[in-house]
Amino acid sequence: MRKNIVAGNWKMNCNLDESQHLINALKLEDFEQIKAEIIIAPPFTNLYPAHQSLQDSKIKLSAQNLNENENGAFTGEISPEMLKSVGAEYVILGHSERRAIYNETDELLAKKVTTALKHDFKIMFCIGEELDKRQAGKHFEVVENQLKNGLFHISESEMKNIVIAYEPVWAIGTGETASPEQAQEIHAHIRKVLAKKYNENVAEGTSILYGGSVKPNNAKEIFAKKDVDGGLIGGASLDAKSFKAIADSF
Ligand code: PEP
């Protein structure tokens, strides 16, 4: 059965002190009773101290990106093995900021997915359309192509390590959210696409998160939808009480 998940994407926020402060604040909240997996994705530099601080906690750690190569002359990049060695269990791939600002293509993402799986990462694979595509009614097509070109080279058994995060670009960091109905409609479509490519088991077993301005005041309604299995949270994950309040939706 698929899991509920609430994941916090800290993006390029929090120096080491701030990161440890936020983790300490999260540890004061009681996540144990929540029927969802809880994940945070601090910046690379804060992962190891975060890992040490979270030893006795149910909160899991994710990286925000990785390089598709094993090691070598890639100045400034971080390898999968490095991330594993500092305690990252998950990695976020295909975030719209990586796609738009760093020109990460479906082809590159497909390579990152392969490398990440080789190193036993669980992947939060992000997909989602821009505003003009939504307005033109092309959102179904966009997410389908992102899945086909970035993810669908992997096997049915490898899909067990995949979480999909549907994040409409027009809702990320804008304060604008997809309505619960819009989220449900496209999540159901994503599940159909998974069933067509793999089978019903994969479709029903894959967690599909919604991301895009999820806040304590809208999370419950969105997560209540049948095909929404939780959220990838940006801004609101930087405040322990807000993040906990979102997780409390489960
Ligand atoms: C995100 O960056 O994945 C995200 C959903 O951000 P926000 O919640 O701030 O819109």
Short mmCIF file of C-alpha atoms and ligand atoms in Angstrom, two decimals:
data_model
loop_
_atom_site.label_atom_id
_atom_site.label_comp_id
_atom_site.label_asym_id
_atom_site.label_seq_id
_atom_site.Cartn_x
_atom_site.Cartn_y
_atom_site.Cartn_z
CA MET A 1 0.00 0.00 0.00
CA ARG A 2 1.26 3.45 -0.82
CA LYS A 3 2.54 5.77 1.89
CA ASN A 4 1.44 9.21 2.87
CA ILE A 5 4.42 11.56 2.81
CA VAL A 6 5.04 15.13 3.90
CA ALA A 7 8.39 16.41 2.65
CA GLY A 8 10.02 19.78 3.21
CA ASN A 9 12.18 21.25 0.47
CA TRP A 10 14.32 23.88 2.17
CA LYS A 11 15.88 25.00 -1.15
CA MET A 12 18.85 27.39 -0.69
CA ASN A 13 17.81 28.52 2.78
CA CYS A 14 19.39 28.10 6.23
CA ASN A 15 23.07 28.32 7.08
CA LEU A 16 24.35 25.62 9.42
CA ASP A 17 23.24 27.35 12.62
CA GLU A 18 19.79 28.10 11.22
CA SER A 19 19.46 24.57 9.94
CA GLN A 20 20.31 23.04 13.32
CA HIS A 21 17.97 25.48 14.98
CA LEU A 22 15.12 24.44 12.70
CA ILE A 23 15.88 20.75 13.24
CA ASN A 24 15.85 21.26 17.00
CA ALA A 25 12.49 23.01 16.67
CA LEU A 26 11.18 20.11 14.57
CA LYS A 27 12.38 17.65 17.20
CA LEU A 28 10.28 19.45 19.79
CA GLU A 29 7.17 18.69 17.71
CA ASP A 30 5.60 15.25 17.99
CA PHE A 31 5.65 13.66 14.55
CA GLU A 32 5.52 10.11 15.90
CA GLN A 33 1.73 9.82 15.83
CA ILE A 34 1.33 11.18 12.34
CA LYS A 35 0.35 8.58 9.77
CA ALA A 36 2.81 9.79 7.18
CA GLU A 37 6.48 9.57 6.41
CA ILE A 38 8.19 12.87 7.22
CA ILE A 39 11.17 14.01 5.15
CA ILE A 40 13.25 17.17 5.08
CA ALA A 41 15.66 18.29 2.38
CA PRO A 42 18.17 20.77 3.79
CA PRO A 43 20.97 22.16 1.61
CA PHE A 44 23.95 19.85 0.96
CA THR A 45 26.22 21.54 3.50
CA ASN A 46 23.80 20.88 6.35
CA LEU A 47 23.04 17.24 5.63
CA TYR A 48 25.58 15.54 7.86
CA PRO A 49 24.85 17.54 11.03
CA ALA A 50 21.16 17.07 10.25
CA HIS A 51 21.69 13.34 9.94
CA GLN A 52 23.43 13.23 13.32
CA SER A 53 20.71 15.27 14.98
CA LEU A 54 17.96 13.11 13.52
CA GLN A 55 19.35 9.72 14.64
CA ASP A 56 16.59 9.24 17.21
CA SER A 57 13.83 10.85 15.13
CA LYS A 58 11.35 9.57 12.57
CA ILE A 59 12.26 12.45 10.24
CA LYS A 60 14.15 11.23 7.17
CA LEU A 61 16.67 13.12 5.11
CA SER A 62 16.66 14.01 1.45
CA ALA A 63 19.16 15.73 -0.82
CA GLN A 64 17.84 18.36 -3.23
CA ASN A 65 19.82 17.17 -6.25
CA LEU A 66 22.72 14.95 -7.27
CA ASN A 67 25.14 14.67 -10.13
CA GLU A 68 24.56 11.90 -12.64
CA ASN A 69 28.23 10.84 -12.62
CA GLU A 70 29.99 8.64 -10.08
CA ASN A 71 32.93 10.96 -9.39
CA GLY A 72 35.67 12.88 -11.20
CA ALA A 73 36.29 16.26 -12.77
CA PHE A 74 32.93 17.95 -12.14
CA THR A 75 33.88 21.02 -10.14
CA GLY A 76 31.20 22.14 -7.73
CA GLU A 77 29.06 19.03 -8.11
CA ILE A 78 28.02 16.46 -5.49
CA SER A 79 28.04 12.73 -6.21
CA PRO A 80 25.45 10.17 -5.12
CA GLU A 81 28.01 8.38 -2.98
CA MET A 82 28.89 11.61 -1.15
CA LEU A 83 25.22 12.14 -0.38
CA LYS A 84 24.79 8.59 0.83
CA SER A 85 27.82 8.96 3.09
CA VAL A 86 26.22 11.91 4.89
CA GLY A 87 22.91 10.19 5.50
CA ALA A 88 20.62 11.17 2.62
CA GLU A 89 18.03 8.49 1.95
CA TYR A 90 15.97 10.39 -0.60
CA VAL A 91 16.84 12.79 -3.39
CA ILE A 92 14.60 15.33 -5.12
CA LEU A 93 15.02 15.21 -8.89
CA GLY A 94 13.40 17.30 -11.59
CA HIS A 95 12.31 20.19 -9.42
CA SER A 96 10.99 22.96 -11.66
CA GLU A 97 13.68 25.33 -10.38
CA ARG A 98 16.35 22.87 -11.55
CA ARG A 99 14.55 22.45 -14.87
CA ALA A 100 14.03 26.18 -15.46
CA ILE A 101 17.10 27.85 -13.92
CA TYR A 102 19.71 25.13 -14.47
CA ASN A 103 18.31 23.82 -17.75
CA GLU A 104 17.89 20.27 -16.52
CA THR A 105 16.31 18.39 -19.38
CA ASP A 106 14.28 15.19 -19.31
CA GLU A 107 17.29 13.47 -20.85
CA LEU A 108 19.62 14.60 -18.06
CA LEU A 109 17.01 13.72 -15.45
CA ALA A 110 16.72 10.22 -16.87
CA LYS A 111 20.47 9.79 -16.26
CA LYS A 112 20.16 11.18 -12.72
CA VAL A 113 17.33 8.77 -12.00
CA THR A 114 19.46 5.83 -13.15
CA THR A 115 22.44 6.91 -11.04
CA ALA A 116 20.30 7.60 -7.99
CA LEU A 117 18.67 4.16 -8.17
CA LYS A 118 22.04 2.51 -8.59
CA HIS A 119 22.99 4.06 -5.26
CA ASP A 120 19.75 2.96 -3.58
CA PHE A 121 18.20 6.38 -3.25
CA LYS A 122 14.50 6.85 -3.03
CA ILE A 123 13.57 9.55 -5.49
CA MET A 124 11.00 12.32 -5.27
CA PHE A 125 10.56 12.93 -8.99
CA CYS A 126 8.97 16.30 -9.70
CA ILE A 127 6.78 17.06 -12.67
CA GLY A 128 4.41 19.90 -13.46
CA GLU A 129 3.32 22.36 -16.12
CA GLU A 130 3.88 26.08 -16.54
CA LEU A 131 0.99 28.52 -16.53
CA ASP A 132 0.70 28.87 -20.31
CA LYS A 133 0.45 25.10 -20.70
CA ARG A 134 -2.30 24.93 -18.05
CA GLN A 135 -4.16 27.76 -19.76
CA ALA A 136 -3.87 25.96 -23.09
CA GLY A 137 -5.21 22.76 -21.52
CA LYS A 138 -1.92 20.98 -22.18
CA HIS A 139 -1.08 20.05 -18.58
CA PHE A 140 -1.95 16.37 -18.96
CA GLU A 141 0.30 16.11 -21.98
CA VAL A 142 3.18 17.94 -20.25
CA VAL A 143 3.27 15.69 -17.20
CA GLU A 144 2.88 12.59 -19.34
CA ASN A 145 5.90 13.57 -21.43
CA GLN A 146 7.97 14.40 -18.34
CA LEU A 147 7.22 10.94 -16.98
CA LYS A 148 7.88 9.18 -20.30
CA ASN A 149 11.14 10.94 -20.98
CA GLY A 150 12.60 11.25 -17.49
CA LEU A 151 11.33 8.23 -15.59
CA PHE A 152 9.82 5.50 -17.69
CA HIS A 153 13.12 3.87 -18.65
CA ILE A 154 13.13 2.21 -15.20
CA SER A 155 11.70 -1.20 -14.38
CA GLU A 156 8.54 -2.07 -12.51
CA SER A 157 10.55 -3.16 -9.45
CA GLU A 158 12.54 0.08 -9.46
CA MET A 159 9.27 2.03 -9.32
CA LYS A 160 9.06 0.99 -5.65
CA ASN A 161 11.73 3.60 -4.97
CA ILE A 162 9.90 6.39 -6.74
CA VAL A 163 7.61 9.04 -5.29
CA ILE A 164 6.08 11.43 -7.79
CA ALA A 165 5.59 15.06 -6.84
CA TYR A 166 3.14 16.93 -9.03
CA GLU A 167 4.03 20.60 -8.72
CA PRO A 168 2.37 23.03 -11.12
CA VAL A 169 5.03 25.67 -11.76
CA TRP A 170 2.47 28.46 -11.46
CA ALA A 171 1.76 27.44 -7.87
CA ILE A 172 5.34 27.17 -6.57
CA GLY A 173 6.24 29.99 -4.22
CA THR A 174 3.45 32.14 -5.66
CA GLY A 175 0.85 31.74 -2.94
CA GLU A 176 -1.46 30.37 -5.61
CA THR A 177 -2.50 26.74 -5.14
CA ALA A 178 -4.16 24.27 -7.42
CA SER A 179 -7.64 23.65 -6.11
CA PRO A 180 -8.12 20.26 -4.45
CA GLU A 181 -10.20 19.28 -7.50
CA GLN A 182 -7.47 20.32 -9.93
CA ALA A 183 -4.93 18.35 -7.90
CA GLN A 184 -7.17 15.28 -7.77
CA GLU A 185 -7.87 15.43 -11.51
CA ILE A 186 -4.22 15.43 -12.53
CA HIS A 187 -3.10 12.97 -9.84
CA ALA A 188 -5.72 10.53 -11.10
CA HIS A 189 -4.41 11.09 -14.61
CA ILE A 190 -0.82 10.41 -13.47
CA ARG A 191 -2.01 7.16 -11.89
CA LYS A 192 -3.63 6.18 -15.19
CA VAL A 193 -0.41 6.90 -17.03
CA LEU A 194 1.48 4.69 -14.53
CA ALA A 195 -1.06 1.90 -15.03
CA LYS A 196 -0.72 2.13 -18.80
CA LYS A 197 3.09 2.04 -18.71
CA TYR A 198 3.47 -0.53 -15.88
CA ASN A 199 0.31 -1.97 -14.32
CA GLU A 200 -2.38 -1.35 -11.70
CA ASN A 201 -0.10 -2.44 -8.85
CA VAL A 202 2.46 0.19 -9.70
CA ALA A 203 -0.24 2.81 -10.23
CA GLU A 204 -1.90 2.07 -6.90
CA GLY A 205 1.37 1.59 -5.03
CA THR A 206 3.10 4.82 -6.03
CA SER A 207 2.77 7.82 -3.73
CA ILE A 208 1.90 11.01 -5.61
CA LEU A 209 2.51 14.23 -3.70
CA TYR A 210 1.13 17.65 -4.48
CA GLY A 211 3.43 20.68 -4.25
CA GLY A 212 2.74 24.37 -4.73
CA SER A 213 2.02 26.80 -1.92
CA VAL A 214 0.75 24.17 0.50
CA LYS A 215 0.15 25.87 3.86
CA PRO A 216 -1.47 24.82 7.14
CA ASN A 217 -4.76 26.36 6.01
CA ASN A 218 -5.11 24.44 2.73
CA ALA A 219 -3.23 21.16 3.31
CA LYS A 220 -6.08 19.18 4.81
CA GLU A 221 -8.46 19.80 1.92
CA ILE A 222 -5.83 18.93 -0.69
CA PHE A 223 -4.51 15.83 1.12
CA ALA A 224 -8.08 14.58 1.60
CA LYS A 225 -8.36 13.89 -2.11
CA LYS A 226 -8.23 10.23 -3.01
CA ASP A 227 -5.16 10.36 -5.24
CA VAL A 228 -3.17 12.92 -3.25
CA ASP A 229 -0.79 11.13 -0.91
CA GLY A 230 0.78 14.14 0.75
CA GLY A 231 2.85 17.13 -0.18
CA LEU A 232 6.21 18.54 -1.11
CA ILE A 233 6.37 21.74 0.86
CA GLY A 234 8.67 24.69 0.14
CA GLY A 235 8.20 27.93 2.07
CA ALA A 236 6.04 26.52 4.86
CA SER A 237 8.63 23.84 5.66
CA LEU A 238 11.01 26.51 6.97
CA ASP A 239 8.88 26.99 10.05
CA ALA A 240 8.64 23.99 12.39
CA LYS A 241 5.10 24.78 13.56
CA SER A 242 3.77 25.30 10.03
CA PHE A 243 5.41 22.12 8.79
CA LYS A 244 3.98 20.17 11.71
CA ALA A 245 0.54 21.71 11.17
CA ILE A 246 0.65 20.56 7.53
CA ALA A 247 1.74 17.06 8.59
CA ASP A 248 -1.11 17.06 11.11
CA SER A 249 -3.50 16.95 8.16
CA PHE A 250 -2.99 13.18 8.24
C1 PEP B 1 8.55 23.51 -3.83
O1 PEP B 1 9.52 24.22 -4.01
O2 PEP B 1 8.65 22.30 -4.06
C2 PEP B 1 7.31 24.12 -3.36
C3 PEP B 1 6.22 23.44 -3.45
O3 PEP B 1 7.40 25.40 -2.85
P1 PEP B 1 6.23 26.25 -2.11
O4 PEP B 1 5.58 25.33 -1.14
O5 PEP B 1 6.94 27.38 -1.45
O6 PEP B 1 5.30 26.69 -3.19
#
